[in-house]
Structures are given as C-alpha cells and as structure tokens.
Amino acid sequence: MTGYLLRRAGQAVVVLAGVSVLVFSLIHLVRGDPIRLALGTRFSQETYDALRERSGLDLPLVQQYLTWAGRAVTGDLGVSFRSGDTVTSLIAERLPATLTLALASLLVALVIALPLGMLSALHPRSLVDRLATVVSQFGISVPDFWLSIMLILVFAGTLGWLPSGGYVPLTEDPLGWLQRLVLPAVATGVVSGSVITRFVRSSMLEALGSDHVRTAQAKGVPTRQVLTWHVLRNALLPLVTVTGVQLAYLLSGVVVVEIVFSWPGLGQLAYQAVRDRDFPVLQGAVLLFALVFLVINLLVDLLYSRIDPRIARR
C-alpha cells in the first residue's frame, strides 16, 4: 500500500507542476501590459516600476517562472495588484467561508442522496423510485442561480425567516452564522445531492444484481447482513468517487451562488480578480483549486485502498 500511495503522490506532483506552468502562463497570455491593465489610466511611473519589480515581471520569462514557483512552494503567491496585500493573506481570509459552505453543502447533499438513492435501489420502479428520479432530475436541471434567487424570495423575502445573504464568523455570532449558512448550503447541496443520488442508486442496483449477493440471499443470509456486508461495501467505491469530486467542486468555490448570497469565499475572490485584472490573485486561486482537486483525489485513492485492498496491488 505504501508503494501505491507513493506512486499516486508522485503522479499528483507531476500534474501539479504542469498546472503551475499553465497558471503562470495566464498573466503572459493576456494582451497588453498586465500591470497597466490592473492600474488603469491614472498612475505614476514610480508606482508602475515598483509594482513591476515587486511582481518580478522585470525578470526573464524562465527566471520569472522559477522564482514564482519557488515562492509558491513556500506559500508565497505574490502580491495583489489592486490592494497591495499578499495573495496568501487574501486566500486565508476567504478560506473559512469556503470551507464552511463546502462542508455544509456536502452534508445537505448526503442527507438527500443516501436515503433517496438507497430506497430507490431497494424498490425499483416503485413510487419511491419515481420520486427519487424526479427529485434528482430537478436538482440537476435547475440552474443554481435560479434556485438561489427562489430561496431568497421565499425564505428571506416572503416569509422573513432567514437573512438574504452575507457572512458572519462562527466565533462572533453562532446563530447568525447558521442562519446565513442555510440558504446557500441548500442551494448548492441540492445540486450535488441530485448527482450523488443517481450514483447511489446505480451502484446499489449493480451490487444487488451481482452473483455473490444472489448466492448469499439463496443461502438464507439475513437481509440486513446482505445489505451491510455485500451490497453497501461494493457500492462504496463509486460513492466515494462522486462524493470526492463534489467536495472538490464545492471547495473550489461555487462562484454564482457566492455572488448571489454575497458569500465571501474563494469563488467570489477569483471572480473579483478576473473583473479587476488582478492576475497574481487569479493565479493563486487557480493554483489552489488545482491543489484541492489533487489532494482530494489522493484521499479518494487512499479510501479506495482501504475499502478494496486489491486496488493497491494493481
């Protein structure tokens, strides 16, 4: 298993190196001078020269990449063109909001997906199965921005039960934090839960139709034991995969939902960086998103090897 994990970690490092080259190229693929684009029309030559030197854009291209990559390894992602703050501090400031929303959304998704998917698989072509299909199809088809607006109109505007947006740290106001978290978590959780529901149903149906499950049932093994030791165990692999992908997607920032709810997460930070042409911030955000996907994929591989040790021997 150690060799398997080292091999997967090495592959992740190679992919991250390739992504870093693409991310670094962002600032050089834009037409024009990125610093002039960021500063606008009113700036002094001293300001321009200082920002250019501070960003390392006065160096040869290869040296720029090596300097930027070396600093990125140590956590130094550069300095924002707009605010002058370090990119690392801007990301660290937004990270708690993103983590909160991602974990809450995943919890909502699993609460929706696991019961619906399992009941749908255990009772195919029944009323429950049709209901699960309708719910999952609705969640996949409806745009998340429309669902977000509808939730605000109903629960914040008409009923007045919850705030329409904003963010309050948990340590400052636990109740306010929870109230502002519910609507964006539901908006993103419904979409992710709909995707996971289909995977749970299909993986459960496949496991239920396998030969070893039919053999266990023919031998009179209790239904609960069959479901626990034979069906669920074999259905875990695709469930772990899709859950990991959804978590990485949520941690990478749900841009539209964050904008609608004025949620100060990493998705909104990346959007603001694009709008303001703040290339160092955009580079840091995209590199972090890639790192999140790679780390979660590595954790999924680790869970794979724990669930099915045969994978580690391949």
Tab-separated table of C-alpha atoms in Angstrom:
chain	number	residue	atom	x	y	z
A	1	MET	CA	0.000	0.000	0.000
A	2	THR	CA	2.901	2.358	0.715
A	3	GLY	CA	4.248	1.907	-2.801
A	4	TYR	CA	0.789	2.523	-4.242
A	5	LEU	CA	0.389	5.782	-2.319
A	6	LEU	CA	3.894	6.953	-3.230
A	7	ARG	CA	3.151	6.266	-6.882
A	8	ARG	CA	-0.105	8.201	-6.730
A	9	ALA	CA	1.552	11.076	-4.853
A	10	GLY	CA	4.299	11.241	-7.498
A	11	GLN	CA	1.695	11.440	-10.240
A	12	ALA	CA	-0.064	14.237	-8.348
A	13	VAL	CA	3.198	16.202	-8.085
A	14	VAL	CA	3.784	15.884	-11.849
A	15	VAL	CA	0.234	17.068	-12.587
A	16	LEU	CA	0.612	19.985	-10.181
A	17	ALA	CA	3.849	21.012	-11.883
A	18	GLY	CA	2.071	21.030	-15.246
A	19	VAL	CA	-0.811	23.032	-13.802
A	20	SER	CA	1.633	25.549	-12.337
A	21	VAL	CA	3.052	26.187	-15.821
A	22	LEU	CA	-0.443	26.790	-17.207
A	23	VAL	CA	-1.380	29.028	-14.272
A	24	PHE	CA	1.834	31.030	-14.652
A	25	SER	CA	1.081	31.459	-18.362
A	26	LEU	CA	-2.205	33.215	-17.577
A	27	ILE	CA	-0.502	36.507	-16.912
A	28	HIS	CA	1.501	36.319	-20.164
A	29	LEU	CA	-1.354	35.241	-22.446
A	30	VAL	CA	-3.274	38.469	-21.834
A	31	ARG	CA	-2.737	41.099	-24.483
A	32	GLY	CA	-1.022	44.210	-23.259
A	33	ASP	CA	0.856	45.006	-20.093
A	34	PRO	CA	-0.851	43.260	-17.135
A	35	ILE	CA	0.272	45.942	-14.681
A	36	ARG	CA	-1.101	48.765	-16.859
A	37	LEU	CA	-4.359	46.828	-17.212
A	38	ALA	CA	-4.574	46.422	-13.452
A	39	LEU	CA	-3.658	50.004	-12.537
A	40	GLY	CA	-5.918	51.634	-15.107
A	41	THR	CA	-5.136	55.032	-16.661
A	42	ARG	CA	-4.079	57.070	-13.629
A	43	PHE	CA	-0.813	56.043	-12.062
A	44	SER	CA	2.692	57.387	-11.679
A	45	GLN	CA	5.767	55.895	-13.268
A	46	GLU	CA	7.201	55.251	-9.803
A	47	THR	CA	4.124	53.214	-8.856
A	48	TYR	CA	4.338	51.252	-12.098
A	49	ASP	CA	8.051	50.486	-11.720
A	50	ALA	CA	7.685	49.490	-8.062
A	51	LEU	CA	4.793	47.102	-8.755
A	52	ARG	CA	6.553	45.617	-11.772
A	53	GLU	CA	9.692	44.954	-9.730
A	54	ARG	CA	7.719	43.644	-6.762
A	55	SER	CA	5.846	41.226	-9.033
A	56	GLY	CA	9.057	40.020	-10.685
A	57	LEU	CA	7.864	40.941	-14.186
A	58	ASP	CA	11.135	42.727	-14.927
A	59	LEU	CA	12.993	39.374	-14.985
A	60	PRO	CA	13.457	36.982	-17.960
A	61	LEU	CA	10.484	34.675	-18.510
A	62	VAL	CA	12.104	31.432	-17.312
A	63	GLN	CA	13.505	33.171	-14.250
A	64	GLN	CA	10.062	34.627	-13.557
A	65	TYR	CA	8.530	31.135	-13.503
A	66	LEU	CA	11.269	29.617	-11.370
A	67	THR	CA	11.055	32.497	-8.895
A	68	TRP	CA	7.245	32.339	-8.763
A	69	ALA	CA	7.166	28.534	-8.438
A	70	GLY	CA	9.850	28.556	-5.746
A	71	ARG	CA	7.928	31.124	-3.738
A	72	ALA	CA	4.652	29.258	-4.271
A	73	VAL	CA	6.154	26.133	-2.724
A	74	THR	CA	6.843	28.128	0.447
A	75	GLY	CA	3.343	29.654	0.427
A	76	ASP	CA	4.294	32.996	-1.131
A	77	LEU	CA	1.889	33.507	-4.062
A	78	GLY	CA	2.796	37.107	-4.776
A	79	VAL	CA	1.148	40.453	-4.121
A	80	SER	CA	-2.231	41.743	-5.276
A	81	PHE	CA	-2.031	44.431	-7.972
A	82	ARG	CA	-5.092	46.158	-6.528
A	83	SER	CA	-4.818	46.110	-2.742
A	84	GLY	CA	-1.101	45.512	-2.264
A	85	ASP	CA	-1.847	42.670	0.179
A	86	THR	CA	-0.232	39.293	-0.206
A	87	VAL	CA	-2.246	36.724	-2.157
A	88	THR	CA	-1.762	34.200	0.645
A	89	SER	CA	-3.404	36.525	3.178
A	90	LEU	CA	-6.339	37.208	0.829
A	91	ILE	CA	-6.893	33.470	0.306
A	92	ALA	CA	-6.541	32.737	4.028
A	93	GLU	CA	-9.144	35.413	4.744
A	94	ARG	CA	-11.667	33.791	2.387
A	95	LEU	CA	-10.857	30.156	3.196
A	96	PRO	CA	-13.051	29.778	6.343
A	97	ALA	CA	-16.163	30.886	4.456
A	98	THR	CA	-15.447	28.460	1.624
A	99	LEU	CA	-14.780	25.536	3.984
A	100	THR	CA	-17.973	26.277	5.895
A	101	LEU	CA	-20.127	26.385	2.783
A	102	ALA	CA	-18.494	23.336	1.179
A	103	LEU	CA	-18.882	21.061	4.207
A	104	ALA	CA	-22.433	22.230	4.931
A	105	SER	CA	-23.400	21.729	1.275
A	106	LEU	CA	-21.885	18.237	1.240
A	107	LEU	CA	-23.828	17.364	4.403
A	108	VAL	CA	-27.072	18.540	2.767
A	109	ALA	CA	-26.198	16.569	-0.373
A	110	LEU	CA	-25.572	13.331	1.538
A	111	VAL	CA	-28.733	13.763	3.629
A	112	ILE	CA	-30.670	13.986	0.357
A	113	ALA	CA	-28.759	11.403	-1.682
A	114	LEU	CA	-28.223	8.449	0.642
A	115	PRO	CA	-31.854	7.819	1.700
A	116	LEU	CA	-33.298	8.555	-1.745
A	117	GLY	CA	-30.682	6.541	-3.630
A	118	MET	CA	-30.860	3.528	-1.319
A	119	LEU	CA	-34.655	3.421	-1.169
A	120	SER	CA	-34.848	3.872	-4.921
A	121	ALA	CA	-32.471	0.944	-5.498
A	122	LEU	CA	-34.238	-1.319	-2.993
A	123	HIS	CA	-37.650	-0.591	-4.555
A	124	PRO	CA	-37.071	-0.179	-8.313
A	125	ARG	CA	-39.957	1.120	-10.444
A	126	SER	CA	-41.934	1.945	-7.310
A	127	LEU	CA	-43.378	5.296	-6.222
A	128	VAL	CA	-40.239	5.991	-4.186
A	129	ASP	CA	-38.067	5.259	-7.213
A	130	ARG	CA	-40.082	7.620	-9.392
A	131	LEU	CA	-39.970	10.321	-6.697
A	132	ALA	CA	-36.181	9.977	-6.406
A	133	THR	CA	-35.837	10.219	-10.180
A	134	VAL	CA	-37.953	13.383	-10.301
A	135	VAL	CA	-36.051	14.993	-7.422
A	136	SER	CA	-32.637	14.173	-8.880
A	137	GLN	CA	-33.673	15.341	-12.345
A	138	PHE	CA	-34.980	18.593	-10.856
A	139	GLY	CA	-31.763	19.215	-8.947
A	140	ILE	CA	-29.559	18.549	-11.957
A	141	SER	CA	-31.661	20.595	-14.402
A	142	VAL	CA	-32.418	23.709	-12.369
A	143	PRO	CA	-29.675	26.392	-12.542
A	144	ASP	CA	-28.160	27.057	-9.136
A	145	PHE	CA	-28.539	30.834	-9.508
A	146	TRP	CA	-32.290	30.451	-10.148
A	147	LEU	CA	-32.680	28.158	-7.159
A	148	SER	CA	-30.697	30.629	-5.034
A	149	ILE	CA	-32.951	33.513	-6.069
A	150	MET	CA	-36.096	31.473	-5.395
A	151	LEU	CA	-34.854	30.535	-1.933
A	152	ILE	CA	-34.137	34.198	-1.157
A	153	LEU	CA	-37.560	35.283	-2.421
A	154	VAL	CA	-39.412	32.652	-0.374
A	155	PHE	CA	-37.471	32.325	2.881
A	156	ALA	CA	-35.936	35.804	3.124
A	157	GLY	CA	-38.405	37.990	1.246
A	158	THR	CA	-41.866	36.450	1.717
A	159	LEU	CA	-41.504	34.524	4.988
A	160	GLY	CA	-38.675	36.554	6.502
A	161	TRP	CA	-37.267	33.502	8.292
A	162	LEU	CA	-33.653	33.803	7.148
A	163	PRO	CA	-31.253	36.556	6.012
A	164	SER	CA	-30.879	37.037	2.266
A	165	GLY	CA	-27.080	36.881	2.331
A	166	GLY	CA	-23.832	37.882	3.960
A	167	TYR	CA	-21.441	36.041	6.233
A	168	VAL	CA	-20.768	36.136	9.963
A	169	PRO	CA	-17.885	34.149	11.535
A	170	LEU	CA	-18.932	31.316	13.817
A	171	THR	CA	-16.882	32.696	16.699
A	172	GLU	CA	-18.644	36.075	16.583
A	173	ASP	CA	-22.282	35.047	16.250
A	174	PRO	CA	-23.075	31.293	16.087
A	175	LEU	CA	-26.798	31.831	15.433
A	176	GLY	CA	-26.192	34.455	12.758
A	177	TRP	CA	-23.585	32.182	11.175
A	178	LEU	CA	-26.070	29.312	10.985
A	179	GLN	CA	-28.909	31.495	9.678
A	180	ARG	CA	-26.779	32.859	6.839
A	181	LEU	CA	-25.414	29.422	6.005
A	182	VAL	CA	-28.715	27.599	5.472
A	183	LEU	CA	-29.835	29.061	2.130
A	184	PRO	CA	-26.511	28.856	0.215
A	185	ALA	CA	-25.879	25.380	1.630
A	186	VAL	CA	-29.283	24.188	0.451
A	187	ALA	CA	-28.850	25.819	-2.978
A	188	THR	CA	-25.536	24.059	-3.624
A	189	GLY	CA	-26.396	20.895	-1.690
A	190	VAL	CA	-29.498	20.169	-3.767
A	191	VAL	CA	-27.464	20.165	-6.982
A	192	SER	CA	-24.685	17.972	-5.570
A	193	GLY	CA	-27.196	15.718	-3.820
A	194	SER	CA	-29.038	15.119	-7.084
A	195	VAL	CA	-25.838	13.965	-8.767
A	196	ILE	CA	-24.878	11.694	-5.859
A	197	THR	CA	-28.420	10.223	-5.708
A	198	ARG	CA	-28.054	8.781	-9.187
A	199	PHE	CA	-24.683	7.252	-8.384
A	200	VAL	CA	-26.003	5.713	-5.163
A	201	ARG	CA	-28.967	4.199	-6.984
A	202	SER	CA	-26.960	2.797	-9.891
A	203	SER	CA	-24.159	1.388	-7.704
A	204	MET	CA	-26.687	-0.198	-5.319
A	205	LEU	CA	-28.614	-1.776	-8.196
A	206	GLU	CA	-25.397	-3.147	-9.666
A	207	ALA	CA	-24.365	-4.598	-6.312
A	208	LEU	CA	-27.812	-6.102	-5.714
A	209	GLY	CA	-27.655	-7.874	-9.061
A	210	SER	CA	-24.221	-9.408	-8.541
A	211	ASP	CA	-23.757	-13.165	-8.216
A	212	HIS	CA	-22.373	-13.180	-4.674
A	213	VAL	CA	-25.369	-11.205	-3.386
A	214	ARG	CA	-27.832	-13.627	-5.005
A	215	THR	CA	-25.840	-16.512	-3.553
A	216	ALA	CA	-25.982	-15.013	-0.059
A	217	GLN	CA	-29.721	-14.468	-0.404
A	218	ALA	CA	-30.212	-18.055	-1.624
A	219	LYS	CA	-28.325	-19.343	1.426
A	220	GLY	CA	-30.741	-17.506	3.695
A	221	VAL	CA	-28.369	-14.838	4.969
A	222	PRO	CA	-30.396	-12.142	6.780
A	223	THR	CA	-31.306	-9.144	4.607
A	224	ARG	CA	-29.591	-6.645	6.907
A	225	GLN	CA	-26.335	-8.606	6.760
A	226	VAL	CA	-26.549	-8.902	2.978
A	227	LEU	CA	-27.044	-5.145	2.634
A	228	THR	CA	-24.289	-4.275	5.098
A	229	TRP	CA	-21.529	-6.697	4.132
A	230	HIS	CA	-22.200	-7.331	0.452
A	231	VAL	CA	-24.232	-4.531	-1.112
A	232	LEU	CA	-23.055	-1.388	0.693
A	233	ARG	CA	-19.409	-2.429	0.704
A	234	ASN	CA	-19.386	-2.882	-3.067
A	235	ALA	CA	-21.429	0.268	-3.640
A	236	LEU	CA	-18.975	2.401	-1.651
A	237	LEU	CA	-16.353	2.731	-4.397
A	238	PRO	CA	-18.394	4.800	-6.897
A	239	LEU	CA	-19.992	6.697	-3.988
A	240	VAL	CA	-16.567	7.700	-2.642
A	241	THR	CA	-15.540	8.837	-6.122
A	242	VAL	CA	-18.505	11.081	-6.801
A	243	THR	CA	-18.520	12.454	-3.249
A	244	GLY	CA	-14.852	13.383	-3.561
A	245	VAL	CA	-15.460	15.112	-6.889
A	246	GLN	CA	-18.394	17.060	-5.466
A	247	LEU	CA	-16.383	18.109	-2.405
A	248	ALA	CA	-13.526	19.328	-4.607
A	249	TYR	CA	-16.038	21.237	-6.733
A	250	LEU	CA	-17.524	22.884	-3.663
A	251	LEU	CA	-14.138	23.717	-2.145
A	252	SER	CA	-13.093	25.334	-5.415
A	253	GLY	CA	-15.785	27.924	-4.914
A	254	VAL	CA	-19.328	27.999	-6.248
A	255	VAL	CA	-18.985	31.381	-7.942
A	256	VAL	CA	-22.599	32.127	-8.858
A	257	VAL	CA	-24.035	31.065	-5.501
A	258	GLU	CA	-21.405	33.054	-3.613
A	259	ILE	CA	-22.212	36.166	-5.653
A	260	VAL	CA	-25.976	35.811	-5.186
A	261	PHE	CA	-25.657	35.372	-1.419
A	262	SER	CA	-22.736	37.833	-1.015
A	263	TRP	CA	-20.732	34.960	0.415
A	264	PRO	CA	-17.042	35.989	0.752
A	265	GLY	CA	-15.498	32.738	-0.443
A	266	LEU	CA	-12.733	31.767	-2.850
A	267	GLY	CA	-15.096	31.652	-5.830
A	268	GLN	CA	-16.038	35.286	-5.324
A	269	LEU	CA	-12.357	36.150	-4.832
A	270	ALA	CA	-11.481	34.573	-8.197
A	271	TYR	CA	-14.371	36.403	-9.876
A	272	GLN	CA	-13.239	39.736	-8.440
A	273	ALA	CA	-9.679	39.012	-9.583
A	274	VAL	CA	-10.902	38.438	-13.152
A	275	ARG	CA	-13.034	41.590	-13.036
A	276	ASP	CA	-10.192	43.735	-11.645
A	277	ARG	CA	-7.493	42.058	-13.778
A	278	ASP	CA	-5.673	41.182	-10.578
A	279	PHE	CA	-3.564	38.426	-12.104
A	280	PRO	CA	-1.500	37.373	-9.053
A	281	VAL	CA	-4.702	36.740	-7.080
A	282	LEU	CA	-6.197	34.821	-10.002
A	283	GLN	CA	-3.027	32.737	-10.342
A	284	GLY	CA	-3.039	31.914	-6.634
A	285	ALA	CA	-6.733	30.993	-6.621
A	286	VAL	CA	-6.497	28.726	-9.676
A	287	LEU	CA	-3.382	27.020	-8.302
A	288	LEU	CA	-5.182	26.412	-5.007
A	289	PHE	CA	-8.202	24.957	-6.828
A	290	ALA	CA	-5.934	22.539	-8.691
A	291	LEU	CA	-4.204	21.566	-5.457
A	292	VAL	CA	-7.580	20.913	-3.811
A	293	PHE	CA	-8.625	18.549	-6.612
A	294	LEU	CA	-5.310	16.677	-6.465
A	295	VAL	CA	-5.349	16.308	-2.677
A	296	ILE	CA	-8.950	15.071	-2.638
A	297	ASN	CA	-8.215	12.610	-5.458
A	298	LEU	CA	-5.268	11.320	-3.424
A	299	LEU	CA	-7.514	10.903	-0.370
A	300	VAL	CA	-10.091	9.082	-2.505
A	301	ASP	CA	-7.369	6.703	-3.696
A	302	LEU	CA	-6.403	6.096	-0.067
A	303	LEU	CA	-10.020	5.282	0.811
A	304	TYR	CA	-10.176	3.003	-2.232
A	305	SER	CA	-7.216	1.001	-0.987
A	306	ARG	CA	-8.807	0.709	2.456
A	307	ILE	CA	-12.193	-0.382	1.085
A	308	ASP	CA	-10.742	-2.772	-1.501
A	309	PRO	CA	-7.084	-3.735	-0.785
A	310	ARG	CA	-6.832	-5.383	-4.210
A	311	ILE	CA	-6.591	-1.919	-5.787
A	312	ALA	CA	-3.297	-1.184	-4.029
A	313	ARG	CA	-1.775	-4.358	-5.550
A	314	ARG	CA	-2.536	-3.412	-9.143
